[in-house]
Coordinates of C-alpha atoms (C1' of nucleotides) in Angstrom, one line a residue:
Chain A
X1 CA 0.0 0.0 0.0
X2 CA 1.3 3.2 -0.9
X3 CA 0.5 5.8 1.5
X4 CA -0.3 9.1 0.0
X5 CA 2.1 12.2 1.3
X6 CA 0.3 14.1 3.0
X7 CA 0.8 18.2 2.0
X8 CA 0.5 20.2 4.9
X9 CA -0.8 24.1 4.4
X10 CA 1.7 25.9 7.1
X11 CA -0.1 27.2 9.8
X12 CA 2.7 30.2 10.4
X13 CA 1.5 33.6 8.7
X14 CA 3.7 35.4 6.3
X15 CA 6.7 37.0 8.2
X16 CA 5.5 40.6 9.7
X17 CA 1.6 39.6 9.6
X18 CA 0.1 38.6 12.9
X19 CA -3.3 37.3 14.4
X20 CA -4.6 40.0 17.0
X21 CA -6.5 38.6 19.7
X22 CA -9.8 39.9 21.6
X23 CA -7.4 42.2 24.4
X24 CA -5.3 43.8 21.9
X25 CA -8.3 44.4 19.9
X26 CA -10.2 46.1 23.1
X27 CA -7.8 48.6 23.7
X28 CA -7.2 49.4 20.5
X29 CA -10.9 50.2 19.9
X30 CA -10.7 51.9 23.4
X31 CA -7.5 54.0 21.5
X32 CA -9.4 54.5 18.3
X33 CA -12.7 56.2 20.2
X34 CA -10.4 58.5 22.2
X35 CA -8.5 59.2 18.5
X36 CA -12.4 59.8 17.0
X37 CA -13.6 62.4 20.1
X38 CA -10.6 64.4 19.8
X39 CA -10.6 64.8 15.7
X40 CA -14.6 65.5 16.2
X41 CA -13.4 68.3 19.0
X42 CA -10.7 69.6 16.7
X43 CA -12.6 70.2 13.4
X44 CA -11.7 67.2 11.6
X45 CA -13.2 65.6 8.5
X46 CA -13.6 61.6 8.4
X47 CA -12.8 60.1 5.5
X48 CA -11.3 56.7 4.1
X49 CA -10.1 55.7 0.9
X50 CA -9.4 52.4 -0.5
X51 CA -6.6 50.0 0.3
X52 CA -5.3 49.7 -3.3
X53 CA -4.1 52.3 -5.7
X54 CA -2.0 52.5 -8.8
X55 CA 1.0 51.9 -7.8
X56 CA 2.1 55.1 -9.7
X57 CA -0.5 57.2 -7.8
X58 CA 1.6 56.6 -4.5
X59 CA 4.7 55.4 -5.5
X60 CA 6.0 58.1 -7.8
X61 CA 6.6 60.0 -4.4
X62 CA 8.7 57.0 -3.2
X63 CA 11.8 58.8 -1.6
X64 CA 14.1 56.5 -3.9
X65 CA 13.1 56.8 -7.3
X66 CA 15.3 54.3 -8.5
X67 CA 13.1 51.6 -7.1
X68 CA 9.6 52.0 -7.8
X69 CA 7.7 49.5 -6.2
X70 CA 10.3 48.8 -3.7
X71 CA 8.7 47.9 -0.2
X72 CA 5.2 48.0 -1.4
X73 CA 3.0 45.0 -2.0
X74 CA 2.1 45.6 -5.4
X75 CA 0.5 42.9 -8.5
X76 CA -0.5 43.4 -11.7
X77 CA -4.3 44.0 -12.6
X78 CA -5.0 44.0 -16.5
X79 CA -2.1 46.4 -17.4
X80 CA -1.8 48.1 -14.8
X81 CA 0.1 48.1 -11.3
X82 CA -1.5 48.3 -8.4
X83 CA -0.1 48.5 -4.8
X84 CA -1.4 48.2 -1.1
X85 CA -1.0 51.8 0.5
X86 CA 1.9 52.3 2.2
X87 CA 0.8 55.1 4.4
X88 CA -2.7 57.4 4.4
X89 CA -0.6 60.5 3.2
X90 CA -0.1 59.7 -0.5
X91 CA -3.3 58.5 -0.8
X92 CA -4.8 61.8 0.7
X93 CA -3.1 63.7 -1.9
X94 CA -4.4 61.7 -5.0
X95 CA -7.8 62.3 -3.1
X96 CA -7.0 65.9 -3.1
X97 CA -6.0 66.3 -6.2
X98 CA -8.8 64.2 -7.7
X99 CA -11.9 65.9 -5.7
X100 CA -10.1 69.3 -5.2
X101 CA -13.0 71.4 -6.9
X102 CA -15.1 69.7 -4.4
X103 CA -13.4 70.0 -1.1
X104 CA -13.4 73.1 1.6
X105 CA -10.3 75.1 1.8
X106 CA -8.3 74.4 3.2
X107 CA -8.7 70.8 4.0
X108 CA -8.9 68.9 7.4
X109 CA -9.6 65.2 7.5
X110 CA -8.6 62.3 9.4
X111 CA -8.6 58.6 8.6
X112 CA -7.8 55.1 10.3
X113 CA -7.0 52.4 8.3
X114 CA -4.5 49.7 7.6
X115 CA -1.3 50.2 6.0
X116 CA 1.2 47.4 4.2
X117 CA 4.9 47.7 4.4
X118 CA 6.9 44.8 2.1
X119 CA 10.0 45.7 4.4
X120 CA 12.0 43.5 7.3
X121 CA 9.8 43.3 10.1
X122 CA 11.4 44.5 13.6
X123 CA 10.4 44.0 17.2
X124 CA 6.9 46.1 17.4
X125 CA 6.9 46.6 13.3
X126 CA 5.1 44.2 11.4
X127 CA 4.0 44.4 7.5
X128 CA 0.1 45.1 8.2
X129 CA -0.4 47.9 10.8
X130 CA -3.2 50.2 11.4
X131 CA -2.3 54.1 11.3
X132 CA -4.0 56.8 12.2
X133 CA -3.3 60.1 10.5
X134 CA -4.3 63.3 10.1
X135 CA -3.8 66.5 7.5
X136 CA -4.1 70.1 6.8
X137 CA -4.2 70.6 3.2
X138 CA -4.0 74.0 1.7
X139 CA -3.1 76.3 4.5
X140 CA 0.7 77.6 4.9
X141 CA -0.4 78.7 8.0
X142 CA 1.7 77.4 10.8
X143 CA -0.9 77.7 13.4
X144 CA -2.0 74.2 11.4
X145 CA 1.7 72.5 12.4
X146 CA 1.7 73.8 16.2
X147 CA -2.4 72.6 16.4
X148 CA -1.3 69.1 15.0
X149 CA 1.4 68.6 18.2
X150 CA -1.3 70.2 20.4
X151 CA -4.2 67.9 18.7
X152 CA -1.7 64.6 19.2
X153 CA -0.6 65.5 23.0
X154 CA -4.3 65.6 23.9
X155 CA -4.8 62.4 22.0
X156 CA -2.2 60.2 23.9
X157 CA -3.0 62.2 27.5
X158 CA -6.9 61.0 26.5
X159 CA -5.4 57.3 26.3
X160 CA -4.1 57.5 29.9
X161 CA -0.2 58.5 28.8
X162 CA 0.8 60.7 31.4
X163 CA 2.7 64.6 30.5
X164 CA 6.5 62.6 31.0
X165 CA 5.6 59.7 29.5
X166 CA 5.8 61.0 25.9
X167 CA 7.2 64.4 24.3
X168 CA 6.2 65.6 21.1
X169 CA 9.6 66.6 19.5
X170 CA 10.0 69.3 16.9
X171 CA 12.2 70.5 13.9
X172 CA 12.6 71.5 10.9
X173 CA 14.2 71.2 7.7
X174 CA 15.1 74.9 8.0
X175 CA 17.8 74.0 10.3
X176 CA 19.7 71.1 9.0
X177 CA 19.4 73.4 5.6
X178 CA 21.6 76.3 7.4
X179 CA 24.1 73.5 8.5
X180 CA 24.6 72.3 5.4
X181 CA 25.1 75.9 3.9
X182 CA 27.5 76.1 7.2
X183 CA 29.3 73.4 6.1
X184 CA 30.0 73.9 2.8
X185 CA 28.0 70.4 2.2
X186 CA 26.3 70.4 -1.4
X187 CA 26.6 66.9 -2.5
X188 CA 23.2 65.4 -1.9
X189 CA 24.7 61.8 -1.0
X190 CA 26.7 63.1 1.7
X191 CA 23.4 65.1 2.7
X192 CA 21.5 62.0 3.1
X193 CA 24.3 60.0 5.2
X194 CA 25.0 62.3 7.6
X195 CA 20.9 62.9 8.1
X196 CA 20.5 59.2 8.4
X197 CA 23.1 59.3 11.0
X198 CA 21.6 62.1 12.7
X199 CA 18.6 60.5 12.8
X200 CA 20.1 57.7 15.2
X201 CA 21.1 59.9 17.8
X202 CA 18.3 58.7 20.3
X203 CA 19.4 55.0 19.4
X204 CA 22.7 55.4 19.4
X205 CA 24.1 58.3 21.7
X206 CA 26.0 60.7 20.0
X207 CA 29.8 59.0 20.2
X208 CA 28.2 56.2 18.2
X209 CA 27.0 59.0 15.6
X210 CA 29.8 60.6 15.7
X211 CA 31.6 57.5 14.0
X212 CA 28.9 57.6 11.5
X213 CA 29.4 61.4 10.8
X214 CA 33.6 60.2 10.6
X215 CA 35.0 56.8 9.0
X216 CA 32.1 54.4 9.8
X217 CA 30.8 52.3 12.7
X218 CA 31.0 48.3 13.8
X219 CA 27.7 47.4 15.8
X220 CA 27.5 45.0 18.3
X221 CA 26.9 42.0 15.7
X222 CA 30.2 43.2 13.8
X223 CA 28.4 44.5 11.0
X224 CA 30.3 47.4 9.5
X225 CA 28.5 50.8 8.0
X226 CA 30.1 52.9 6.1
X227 CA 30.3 56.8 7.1
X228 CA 30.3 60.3 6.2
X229 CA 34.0 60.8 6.1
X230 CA 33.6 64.7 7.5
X231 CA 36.5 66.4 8.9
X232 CA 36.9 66.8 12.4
X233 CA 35.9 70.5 12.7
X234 CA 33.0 69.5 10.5
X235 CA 31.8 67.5 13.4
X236 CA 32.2 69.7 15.9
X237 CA 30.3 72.1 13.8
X238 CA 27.1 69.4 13.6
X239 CA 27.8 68.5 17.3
X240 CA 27.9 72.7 18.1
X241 CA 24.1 72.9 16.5
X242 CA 22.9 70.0 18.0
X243 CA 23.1 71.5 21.6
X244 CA 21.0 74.7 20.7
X245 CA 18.2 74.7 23.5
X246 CA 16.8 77.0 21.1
X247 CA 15.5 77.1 17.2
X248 CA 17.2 80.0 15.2
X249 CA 14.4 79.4 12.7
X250 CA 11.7 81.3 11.8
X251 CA 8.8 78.7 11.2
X252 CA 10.0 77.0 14.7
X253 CA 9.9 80.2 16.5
X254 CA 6.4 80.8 15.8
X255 CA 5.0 77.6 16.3
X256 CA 6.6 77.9 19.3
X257 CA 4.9 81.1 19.8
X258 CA 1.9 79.6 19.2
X259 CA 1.9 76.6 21.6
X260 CA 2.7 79.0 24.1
X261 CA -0.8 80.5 23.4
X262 CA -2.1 76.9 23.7
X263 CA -0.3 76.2 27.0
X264 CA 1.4 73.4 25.4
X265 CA 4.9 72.8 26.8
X266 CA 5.4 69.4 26.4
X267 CA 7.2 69.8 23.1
X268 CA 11.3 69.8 23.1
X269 CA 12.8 71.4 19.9
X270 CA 15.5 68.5 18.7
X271 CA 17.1 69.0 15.7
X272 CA 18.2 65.7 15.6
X273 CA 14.8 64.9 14.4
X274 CA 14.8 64.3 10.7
X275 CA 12.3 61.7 9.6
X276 CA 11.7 61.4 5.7
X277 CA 14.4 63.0 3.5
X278 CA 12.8 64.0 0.3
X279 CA 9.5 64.7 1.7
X280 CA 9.2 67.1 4.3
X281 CA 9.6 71.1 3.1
X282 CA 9.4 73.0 7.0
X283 CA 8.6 72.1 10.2
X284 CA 8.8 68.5 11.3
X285 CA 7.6 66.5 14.3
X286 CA 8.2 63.2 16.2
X287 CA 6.6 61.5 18.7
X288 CA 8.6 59.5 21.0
X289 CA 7.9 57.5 24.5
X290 CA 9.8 57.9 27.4
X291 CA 9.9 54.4 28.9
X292 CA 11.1 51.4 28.0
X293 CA 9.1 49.0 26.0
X294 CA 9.4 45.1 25.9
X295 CA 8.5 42.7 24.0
X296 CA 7.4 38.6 25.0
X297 CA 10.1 37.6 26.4
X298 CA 10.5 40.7 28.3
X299 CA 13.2 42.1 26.6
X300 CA 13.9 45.6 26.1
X301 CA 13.8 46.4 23.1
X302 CA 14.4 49.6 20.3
X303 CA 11.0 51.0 20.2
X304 CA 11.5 54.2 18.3
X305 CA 8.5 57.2 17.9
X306 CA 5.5 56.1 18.0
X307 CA 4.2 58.5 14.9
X308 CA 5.3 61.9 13.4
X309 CA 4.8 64.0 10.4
X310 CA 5.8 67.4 9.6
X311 CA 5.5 69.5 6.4
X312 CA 4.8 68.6 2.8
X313 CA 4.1 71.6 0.6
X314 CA 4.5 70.3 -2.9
X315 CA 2.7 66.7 -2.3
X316 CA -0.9 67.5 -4.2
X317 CA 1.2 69.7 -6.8
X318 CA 3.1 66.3 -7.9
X319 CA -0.6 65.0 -9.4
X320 CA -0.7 68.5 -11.7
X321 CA -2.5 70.5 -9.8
X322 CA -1.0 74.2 -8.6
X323 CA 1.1 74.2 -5.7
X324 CA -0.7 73.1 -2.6
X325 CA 1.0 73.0 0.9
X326 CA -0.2 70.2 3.8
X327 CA 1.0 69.3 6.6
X328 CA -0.1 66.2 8.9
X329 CA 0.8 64.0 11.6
X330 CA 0.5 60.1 11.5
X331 CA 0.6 57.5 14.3
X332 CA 1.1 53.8 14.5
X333 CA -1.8 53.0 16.5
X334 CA -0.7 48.9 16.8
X335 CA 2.4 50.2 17.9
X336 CA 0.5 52.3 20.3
X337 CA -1.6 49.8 22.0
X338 CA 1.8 47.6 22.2
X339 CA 3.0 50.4 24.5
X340 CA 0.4 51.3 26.3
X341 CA -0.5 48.1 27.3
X342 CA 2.9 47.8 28.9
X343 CA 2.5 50.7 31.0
X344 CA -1.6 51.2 31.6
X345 CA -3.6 48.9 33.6
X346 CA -6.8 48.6 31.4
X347 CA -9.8 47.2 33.2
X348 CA -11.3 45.7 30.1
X349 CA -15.0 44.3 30.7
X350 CA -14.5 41.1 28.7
X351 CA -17.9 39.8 28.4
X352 CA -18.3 36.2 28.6
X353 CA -21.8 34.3 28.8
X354 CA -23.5 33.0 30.8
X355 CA -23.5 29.5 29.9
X356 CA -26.8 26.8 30.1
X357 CA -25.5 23.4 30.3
X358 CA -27.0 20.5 28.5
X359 CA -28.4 17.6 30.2
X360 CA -30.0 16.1 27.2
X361 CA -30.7 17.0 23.7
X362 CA -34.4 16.2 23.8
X363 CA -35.0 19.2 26.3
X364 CA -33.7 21.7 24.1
X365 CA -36.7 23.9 23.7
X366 CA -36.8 24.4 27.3
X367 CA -33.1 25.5 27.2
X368 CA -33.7 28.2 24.2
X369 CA -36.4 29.0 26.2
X370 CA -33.9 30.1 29.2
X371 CA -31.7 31.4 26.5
X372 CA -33.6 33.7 24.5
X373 CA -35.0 35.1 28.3
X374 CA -31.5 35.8 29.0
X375 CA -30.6 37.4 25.8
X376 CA -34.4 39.8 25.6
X377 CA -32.8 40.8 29.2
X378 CA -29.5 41.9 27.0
X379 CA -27.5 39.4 29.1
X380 CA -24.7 37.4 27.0
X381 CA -25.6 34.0 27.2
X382 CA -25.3 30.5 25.4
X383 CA -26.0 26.9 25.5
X384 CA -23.3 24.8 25.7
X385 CA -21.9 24.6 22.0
X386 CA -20.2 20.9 21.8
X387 CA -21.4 17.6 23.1
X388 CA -20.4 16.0 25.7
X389 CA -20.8 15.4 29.7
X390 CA -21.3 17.6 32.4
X391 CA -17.9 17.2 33.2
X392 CA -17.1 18.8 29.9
X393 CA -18.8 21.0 29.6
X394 CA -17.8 22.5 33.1
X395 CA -14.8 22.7 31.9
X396 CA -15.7 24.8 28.7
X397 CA -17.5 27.2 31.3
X398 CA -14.3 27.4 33.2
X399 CA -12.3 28.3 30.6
X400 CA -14.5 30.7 28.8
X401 CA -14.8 32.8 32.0
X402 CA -18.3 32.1 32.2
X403 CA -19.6 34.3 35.6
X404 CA -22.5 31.0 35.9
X405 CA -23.6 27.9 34.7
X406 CA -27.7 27.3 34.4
X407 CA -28.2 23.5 35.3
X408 CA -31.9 22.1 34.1
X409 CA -32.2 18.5 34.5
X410 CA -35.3 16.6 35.0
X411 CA -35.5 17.1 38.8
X412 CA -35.7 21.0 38.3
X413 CA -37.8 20.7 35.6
X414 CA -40.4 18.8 37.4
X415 CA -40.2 21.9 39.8
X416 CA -40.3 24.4 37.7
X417 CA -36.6 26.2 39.0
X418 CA -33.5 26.0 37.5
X419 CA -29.7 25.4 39.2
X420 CA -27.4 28.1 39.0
X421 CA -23.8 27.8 40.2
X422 CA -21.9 30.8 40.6
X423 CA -18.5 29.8 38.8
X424 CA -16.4 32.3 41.0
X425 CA -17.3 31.2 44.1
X426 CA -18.0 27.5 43.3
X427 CA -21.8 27.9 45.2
X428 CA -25.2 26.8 43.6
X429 CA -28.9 27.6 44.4
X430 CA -31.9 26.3 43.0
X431 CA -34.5 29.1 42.0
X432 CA -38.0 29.9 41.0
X433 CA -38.1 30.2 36.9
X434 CA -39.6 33.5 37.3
X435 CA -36.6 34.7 39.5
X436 CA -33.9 33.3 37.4
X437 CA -32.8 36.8 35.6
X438 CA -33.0 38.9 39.0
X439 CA -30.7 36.3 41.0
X440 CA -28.1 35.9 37.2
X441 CA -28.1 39.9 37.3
X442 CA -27.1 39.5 40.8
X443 CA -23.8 37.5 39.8
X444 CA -22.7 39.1 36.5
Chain X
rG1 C1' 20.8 43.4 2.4
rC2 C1' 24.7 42.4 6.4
rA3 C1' 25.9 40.2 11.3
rC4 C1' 24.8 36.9 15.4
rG5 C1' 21.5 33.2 17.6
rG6 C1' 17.7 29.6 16.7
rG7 C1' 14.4 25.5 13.9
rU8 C1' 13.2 18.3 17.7
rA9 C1' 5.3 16.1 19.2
rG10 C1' -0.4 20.7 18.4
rC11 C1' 2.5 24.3 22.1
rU12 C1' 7.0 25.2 25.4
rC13 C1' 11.5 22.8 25.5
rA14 C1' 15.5 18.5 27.0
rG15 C1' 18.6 15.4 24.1
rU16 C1' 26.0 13.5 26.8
rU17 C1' 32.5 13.1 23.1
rG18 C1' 28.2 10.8 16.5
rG19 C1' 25.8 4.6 18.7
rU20 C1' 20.5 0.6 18.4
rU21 C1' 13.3 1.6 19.6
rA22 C1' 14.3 10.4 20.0
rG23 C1' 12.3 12.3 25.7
rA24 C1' 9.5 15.6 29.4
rG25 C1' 5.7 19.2 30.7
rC26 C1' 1.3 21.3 28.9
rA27 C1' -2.8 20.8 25.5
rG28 C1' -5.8 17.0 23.0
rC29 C1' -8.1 11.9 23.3
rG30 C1' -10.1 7.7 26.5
rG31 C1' -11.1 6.2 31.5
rU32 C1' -11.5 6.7 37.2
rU33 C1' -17.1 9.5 37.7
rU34 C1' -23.5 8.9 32.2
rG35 C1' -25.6 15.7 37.5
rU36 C1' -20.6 19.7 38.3
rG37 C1' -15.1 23.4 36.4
rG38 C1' -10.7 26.3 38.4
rA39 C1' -2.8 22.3 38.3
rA40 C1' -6.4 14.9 41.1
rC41 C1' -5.1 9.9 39.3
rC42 C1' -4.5 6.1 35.4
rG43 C1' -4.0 4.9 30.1
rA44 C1' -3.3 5.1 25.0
rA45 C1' -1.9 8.1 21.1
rG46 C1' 1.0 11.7 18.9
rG47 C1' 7.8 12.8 15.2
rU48 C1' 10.4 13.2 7.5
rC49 C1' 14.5 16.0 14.6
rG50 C1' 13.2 22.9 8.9
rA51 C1' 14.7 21.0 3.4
rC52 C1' 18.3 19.0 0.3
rA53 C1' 23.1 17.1 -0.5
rG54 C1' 27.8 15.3 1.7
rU55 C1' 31.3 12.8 5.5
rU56 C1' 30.7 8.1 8.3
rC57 C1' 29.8 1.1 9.4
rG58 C1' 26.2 4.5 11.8
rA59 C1' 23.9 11.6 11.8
rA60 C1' 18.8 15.2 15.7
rC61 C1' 24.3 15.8 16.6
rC62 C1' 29.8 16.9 11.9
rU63 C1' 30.3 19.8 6.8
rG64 C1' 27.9 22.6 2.7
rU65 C1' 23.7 25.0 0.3
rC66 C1' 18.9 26.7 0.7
rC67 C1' 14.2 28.0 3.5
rC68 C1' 11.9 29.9 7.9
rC69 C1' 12.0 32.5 12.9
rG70 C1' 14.3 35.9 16.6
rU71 C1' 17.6 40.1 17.8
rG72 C1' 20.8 43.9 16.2
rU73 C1' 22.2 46.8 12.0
rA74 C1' 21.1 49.0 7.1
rC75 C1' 16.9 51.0 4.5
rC76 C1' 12.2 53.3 5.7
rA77 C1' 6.9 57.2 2.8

RNA sequence: GCACGGGUAGCUCAGUUGGUUAGAGCAGCGGUUUGUGGAACCGAAGGUCGACAGUUCGAACCUGUCCCCGUGUACCA
C-alpha cells in the first residue's frame, strides 16, 4: 500500500503579519474612540479611501526613485500596477488632487485604516499595521503645524499617557538646511548619510554618531556601516548645532509662539529629528515614548517614535495640480496599544456568557427557552456549544470565563426552577423560573 | 541586504564526546465519575528532529547549500 504524502498548508502567517486577539483588539478600539472624540473636537473631517491604488499614484513619491515598487506590495491588474497603500498620506493627496473642486479650503480630514509595508519586520513593526493620520491641506499657516502637536498631545494624554511619559519633538528642515550651507556640504549623497546618521542619535548616543558622521561604525553584531567621512571641525560644527536649547528658525519660532498661546509645553525642539528625506519642506515632528518598552520575552527592546509628520508643501502639486501645501501627523496605533498596554492597567470588561448546560438534547426547547430570556434581558448568554458530559462542559465554562452555569435537569424541571452555580465562588442555588434573571443579574 | 542566535510532538522545550526503539511538561483523546469546572489519578496516542546534499559502518548531533523564525544593523513614505 502506498501511502499518500500528506501536503500540509503551514499554519505560520507570512513573516511581519500577525493574528490579533480579543485584548489587543479592546484597547485598541478603546484608543481608536479617544482618537475619534478628539478629531470630532478639533474640526476634523472623516474620510477613508481604499486600500489599493496604482502603484504610480503613491509610488512616484517614493523617496528612492530608483526603485519604484520597492517595499510595497504591489500585482498586476489588466495592465496596470496596483499597490497596497503604504501610508494614508499619499493617498490623501491623490484624493486631493482628484476631488479638489469639491473639497473646503483648506482641507482637514482624518482617517484610520490599515497600511502594508513589504519591508524587514522589527520587534513592534510588522507588514500590516493600522495608522491613524491626520492632514491640513492647503493652508501655509503654521498655526496648522503647532495645532497638530497640540491635537496629538491631547490624543495620547486621552489614552491615559501621562505629560513625562511622551514628548512631542520638533524641527525643521530649515535647520539642518543652514548646517549644510554652514558646512559647505552640497553633494546630496553626503546630505543624506549624515541625516540618516543624525537620525540615530536617540538610538545610538552621540559618540556612536559621531563615528557615522567620521569613518564608519562596527555594531554589536560586527556589521560594519560605512560613514560620512567629515573632517573633524566638520563635526564639531554638527555637534555645536545640536546643543542649541533654542531654534534659530523662523517657522519653529512661531510655532513655538503659538503653543505658548495653547499652553502646550510638552514639546522639546530637537534637531536631531529628521524623519523622511525627500518629503518634508518646513517644520517636522516626532513623537517618541519615554519608557522602556518590551517585548514577549520581556526584553527591552528599540522601540523608536511612536508617529510623526511634519511639512509637505509640494505633495498635491506632484498630481498636476497648482502648488498646494499640507502638513499632517501620523501615528502607528498597533504600535501604540503595544506600548500602552505595557504601561496602563486597562480594566477591560470582557464579556463572557452565561453558559446553560445540556443535560440532554431532547430538552432543548426548554433550554432556548432560558436562553432567548436571558438574551431579551440583553444578558450574554449561550447553550453549551459541543457535546459531551457535564464534566465537559464545566470545563468549557471554566475556561471561557463564564460568571454561571444554568443547570436544568429533570429534577428542576419537574419543579419548575432552575440550578445556578456561581462559577467564582464554586456555590449553587436552585431558584424559582420566574426569578432566574434577578438572582443571574445579581452574579454578572 | 549584512551580522549573530535559533528551527526536535499541536504548544514550550530537554537530548551527553556521533551509537541501536528520539524524551518531558502542557494541550488534546479515553477512563476513574453517564448531574458539576478552576494544576487529582490512570491509560493510550502523537515525530520526514526545517529541506536537500555530503562525510561516516552509523547523523537530531559533523560539513555545505537553501528555506523559515528571533535580535541587532542597514533602508524606511
Amino acid at each position: 500500500m502506498e501511502k499518500q504524502k500528506k501536503i500540509k498548508p503551514p499554519k505560520e502567517l507570512p513573516s511581519g503579519f500577525e493574528d490579533r486577539k480579543e485584548k489587543e483588539l479592546l484597547i485598541r478600539d478603546f484608543i481608536i474612540l479617544k482618537i475619534k472624540e478628539v478629531m470630532v473636537k478639533y474640526g476634523f473631517q472623516y474620510l477613508e479611501t481604499p486600500s489599493f491604488e496604482y502603484t504610480e499614484s503613491i509610488g512616484k513619491f517614493l523617496p528612492d526613485k530608483e526603485r519604484p515598487g520597492e517595499g510595497v506590495f504591489s500585482f498586476k491588474d489588466e495592465n496596470k500596477w496596483l499597490s497596497l497603500r503604504y501610508d494614508l498620506t499619499a493617498p490623501l493627496a491623490r484624493y486631493v488632487a482628484k476631488n479638489f473642486n469639491e473639497i473646503p479650503k483648506p482641507f482637514k480630514r482624518y482617517q484610520l485604516g490599515t497600511v502594508w509595508r513589504n519591508e524587514k519586520p522589527g520587534p513592534g513593526r510588522f507588514r500590516e499595521f493600522l495608522q491613524f493620520d491626520a492632514d491640513y491641506v492647503g493652508t501655509k499657516n503654521l498655526q496648522a503645524d503647532a495645532e497638530l502637536c497640540v491635537m496629538i498631545s491631547e490624543i495620547l494624554e486621552n489614552c491615559g499617557l501621562a505629560k513625562d511619559d511622551y514628548i512631542v519633538k520638533i524641527s525643521s528642515r530649515k535647520i539642518t538646511d543652514t548646517l549644510f550651507e554652514k558646512l559647505k556640504i552640497q553633494s546630496e549623497e553626503k546630505i543624506s548619510i549624515i541625516l540618516r546618521a543624525l537620525d540615530k542619535i536617540d538610538r545610538l548616543g552621540w559618540t556612536e554618531v559621531k563615528k557615522l558622521l567620521g569613518e564608519g561604525r562596527k555594531d554589536k553584531s560586527g556589521d560594519y556601516t560605512k560613514g560620512a567621512n567629515l573632517k573633524d571641525d566638520q563635526i564639531k560644527i554638527i555637534e555645536n548645532s545640536l546643543n542649541v536649547n533654542l531654534p534659530e528658525s523662523e517657522d519653529l519660532k512661531q510655532i513655538i509662539k503659538i503653543f505658548k498661546d495653547y499652553k502646550f509645553d510638552n514639546y522639546k525642539f530637537d534637531p536631531s529629528v529628521i524623519r523622511g528625506l525627500e518629503y518634508y519642506t518646513g517644520p517636522i515632528f516626532e513623537v517618541n515614548l519615554n519608557f522602556n518598552v518590551k517585548n514577549l520575552k520581556g526584553q527591552v527592546i528599540q522601540f523608536g517614535s511612536i508617529g510623526g509628520g511634519g511639512r509637505y508643501d509640494n505633495l498635491v502639486s506632484n498630481f498636476g495640480n497648482l502648488d498646494y501645501p499640507a502638513t499632517g501627523i501620523s501615528v502607528g496605533i498597533d504600535r501604540l496599544v503595544f506600548a500602552l498596554m505595557q504601561k496602563k492597567e486597562f480594566d477591560l470588561k470582557v464579556i463572557s456568557p452565561v453558559m446553560i448546560s445540556v443535560f440532554d438534547q431532547n430538552n432543548m426547547k426548554k433550554y432556548i427557552e432560558i436562553l432567548m430570556k436571558l438574551r431579551s434581558e440583553n444578558i450574554s448568554s449561550e447553550i453549551y456549544p459541543g457535546e459531551g458530559k457535564i464534566k465537559k462542559q464545566m470545563e468549557y465554562a471554566n475556561r471561557i470565563n463564564s460568571p454561571c452555569v444554568i443547570f436544568v435537569g429533570e429534577e428542576e424541571i419537574k419543579n419548575s426552577e432552575v440550578k445556578i452555580k456561581d462559577l467564582s465562588t464554586g456555590k449553587e442555588i436552585n431558584i424559582k423560573n420566574e426569578n432566574m434573571v434577578n438572582e443571574i443579574k445579581k452574579i454578572i
